[in-house]
Amino acid sequence: MYSMSIDERKKQFTIVVSGFITEEEADAYKKDYIMHAASIDCSDYTLILDGSDMMVSKQSMLDGLKALIQSYVNHGYKEILFVQAKSPSARAQLRRIDILMNNVRLIEVNDV
């Protein structure tokens, strides 16, 4: 499950992802993301990715997540913040995504 919101006053685009993401949800997510990102000047916005309630994903889904994170980087946000997963196994899995570790600032839930 996911939700997306844009706060024009704070210049924040927030995406919350929780639980397991199916391939069908991933496809809908990509379309929603493109629509939201096209409605703002990304270079003026901070992208906040809240994955605090994400669960461990299949390896095939992680490959898709890696490509998605690369698209976030390519959109040129002012800053990209990733709220770390609470699940230790999900945290470990996400830390293996090099594009995430090199281009995104990891924060804890209480830092949002």
mmCIF file of C-alpha atoms in Angstrom:
data_model
loop_
_atom_site.group_PDB
_atom_site.id
_atom_site.type_symbol
_atom_site.label_atom_id
_atom_site.label_comp_id
_atom_site.label_asym_id
_atom_site.label_seq_id
_atom_site.Cartn_x
_atom_site.Cartn_y
_atom_site.Cartn_z
ATOM 1 C CA MET A 1 0.000 0.000 0.000
ATOM 2 C CA TYR A 2 1.209 3.535 -0.712
ATOM 3 C CA SER A 3 0.124 7.174 -0.640
ATOM 4 C CA MET A 4 1.546 10.326 -2.214
ATOM 5 C CA SER A 5 1.040 13.945 -1.222
ATOM 6 C CA ILE A 6 2.479 17.303 -2.199
ATOM 7 C CA ASP A 7 2.777 20.164 0.278
ATOM 8 C CA GLU A 8 3.311 23.256 -1.869
ATOM 9 C CA ARG A 9 3.876 25.506 1.149
ATOM 10 C CA LYS A 10 6.686 23.348 2.582
ATOM 11 C CA LYS A 11 7.904 22.309 -0.891
ATOM 12 C CA GLN A 12 7.733 18.636 0.079
ATOM 13 C CA PHE A 13 6.611 15.652 -1.947
ATOM 14 C CA THR A 14 5.945 12.802 0.483
ATOM 15 C CA ILE A 15 5.531 9.165 -0.486
ATOM 16 C CA VAL A 16 4.535 6.631 2.176
ATOM 17 C CA VAL A 17 4.981 2.925 1.401
ATOM 18 C CA SER A 18 3.892 0.208 3.821
ATOM 19 C CA GLY A 19 3.640 -3.555 3.940
ATOM 20 C CA PHE A 20 4.386 -5.643 0.878
ATOM 21 C CA ILE A 21 4.117 -4.167 -2.619
ATOM 22 C CA THR A 22 2.742 -6.428 -5.337
ATOM 23 C CA GLU A 23 3.790 -6.094 -8.966
ATOM 24 C CA GLU A 24 0.357 -4.629 -9.795
ATOM 25 C CA GLU A 25 0.743 -2.024 -7.048
ATOM 26 C CA ALA A 26 4.257 -1.257 -8.288
ATOM 27 C CA ASP A 27 2.897 -0.499 -11.774
ATOM 28 C CA ALA A 28 0.187 1.797 -10.362
ATOM 29 C CA TYR A 29 2.788 3.439 -8.106
ATOM 30 C CA LYS A 30 5.042 4.274 -11.059
ATOM 31 C CA LYS A 31 2.159 5.911 -12.941
ATOM 32 C CA ASP A 32 1.085 7.908 -9.871
ATOM 33 C CA TYR A 33 4.660 8.984 -9.212
ATOM 34 C CA ILE A 34 5.150 10.231 -12.779
ATOM 35 C CA MET A 35 1.884 12.197 -12.597
ATOM 36 C CA HIS A 36 2.790 13.811 -9.259
ATOM 37 C CA ALA A 37 6.406 14.573 -10.242
ATOM 38 C CA ALA A 38 5.253 16.203 -13.493
ATOM 39 C CA SER A 39 3.036 18.597 -11.519
ATOM 40 C CA ILE A 40 5.950 20.238 -9.640
ATOM 41 C CA ASP A 41 9.415 21.678 -10.264
ATOM 42 C CA CYS A 42 11.350 18.861 -8.592
ATOM 43 C CA SER A 43 14.468 20.990 -8.094
ATOM 44 C CA ASP A 44 12.481 23.140 -5.629
ATOM 45 C CA TYR A 45 11.174 20.179 -3.625
ATOM 46 C CA THR A 46 12.426 17.756 -1.006
ATOM 47 C CA LEU A 47 11.282 14.207 -1.710
ATOM 48 C CA ILE A 48 10.472 12.308 1.485
ATOM 49 C CA LEU A 49 10.223 8.546 1.040
ATOM 50 C CA ASP A 50 8.666 7.012 4.140
ATOM 51 C CA GLY A 51 9.411 3.308 4.069
ATOM 52 C CA SER A 52 9.216 2.885 7.836
ATOM 53 C CA ASP A 53 6.482 0.242 7.570
ATOM 54 C CA MET A 54 7.851 -1.539 4.498
ATOM 55 C CA MET A 55 8.315 -5.286 4.654
ATOM 56 C CA VAL A 56 10.991 -7.435 3.017
ATOM 57 C CA SER A 57 10.462 -7.742 -0.747
ATOM 58 C CA LYS A 58 11.247 -10.379 -3.340
ATOM 59 C CA GLN A 59 14.569 -9.856 -5.136
ATOM 60 C CA SER A 60 12.750 -9.066 -8.391
ATOM 61 C CA MET A 61 10.908 -6.219 -6.649
ATOM 62 C CA LEU A 62 14.198 -4.867 -5.278
ATOM 63 C CA ASP A 63 15.554 -4.563 -8.805
ATOM 64 C CA GLY A 64 12.505 -2.465 -9.686
ATOM 65 C CA LEU A 65 12.982 -0.376 -6.545
ATOM 66 C CA LYS A 66 16.575 0.304 -7.549
ATOM 67 C CA ALA A 67 15.400 1.611 -10.950
ATOM 68 C CA LEU A 68 12.732 3.714 -9.248
ATOM 69 C CA ILE A 69 15.251 5.294 -6.883
ATOM 70 C CA GLN A 70 17.436 6.093 -9.888
ATOM 71 C CA SER A 71 14.455 7.903 -11.435
ATOM 72 C CA TYR A 72 14.074 9.948 -8.221
ATOM 73 C CA VAL A 73 17.732 10.953 -8.495
ATOM 74 C CA ASN A 74 17.304 11.785 -12.194
ATOM 75 C CA HIS A 75 14.363 14.096 -11.425
ATOM 76 C CA GLY A 76 16.811 16.357 -9.578
ATOM 77 C CA TYR A 77 15.081 16.921 -6.252
ATOM 78 C CA LYS A 78 16.583 19.496 -3.922
ATOM 79 C CA GLU A 79 17.047 16.661 -1.423
ATOM 80 C CA ILE A 80 15.868 13.066 -1.086
ATOM 81 C CA LEU A 81 15.185 11.738 2.406
ATOM 82 C CA PHE A 82 14.410 8.087 3.100
ATOM 83 C CA VAL A 83 12.731 7.189 6.392
ATOM 84 C CA GLN A 84 14.279 3.835 7.245
ATOM 85 C CA ALA A 85 12.207 0.698 7.656
ATOM 86 C CA LYS A 86 11.481 -0.396 11.223
ATOM 87 C CA SER A 87 12.005 -4.049 10.277
ATOM 88 C CA PRO A 88 15.687 -5.019 10.675
ATOM 89 C CA SER A 89 15.509 -7.435 7.733
ATOM 90 C CA ALA A 90 13.926 -4.786 5.478
ATOM 91 C CA ARG A 91 16.615 -2.292 6.561
ATOM 92 C CA ALA A 92 19.349 -4.759 5.679
ATOM 93 C CA GLN A 93 17.742 -5.463 2.322
ATOM 94 C CA LEU A 94 17.438 -1.762 1.454
ATOM 95 C CA ARG A 95 21.049 -1.062 2.456
ATOM 96 C CA ARG A 96 22.160 -3.359 -0.356
ATOM 97 C CA ILE A 97 20.759 -0.928 -2.921
ATOM 98 C CA ASP A 98 23.829 1.139 -3.805
ATOM 99 C CA ILE A 99 21.911 3.955 -5.549
ATOM 100 C CA LEU A 100 19.919 4.429 -2.339
ATOM 101 C CA MET A 101 22.992 4.498 -0.152
ATOM 102 C CA ASN A 102 24.916 6.937 -2.391
ATOM 103 C CA ASN A 103 22.247 9.513 -3.270
ATOM 104 C CA VAL A 104 19.693 9.553 -0.485
ATOM 105 C CA ARG A 105 19.931 10.707 3.125
ATOM 106 C CA LEU A 106 18.637 8.013 5.473
ATOM 107 C CA ILE A 107 16.672 9.259 8.464
ATOM 108 C CA GLU A 108 14.739 7.703 11.339
ATOM 109 C CA VAL A 109 10.956 7.931 11.784
ATOM 110 C CA ASN A 110 11.217 10.595 14.496
ATOM 111 C CA ASP A 111 13.375 12.818 12.226
ATOM 112 C CA VAL A 112 10.528 13.580 9.796
#
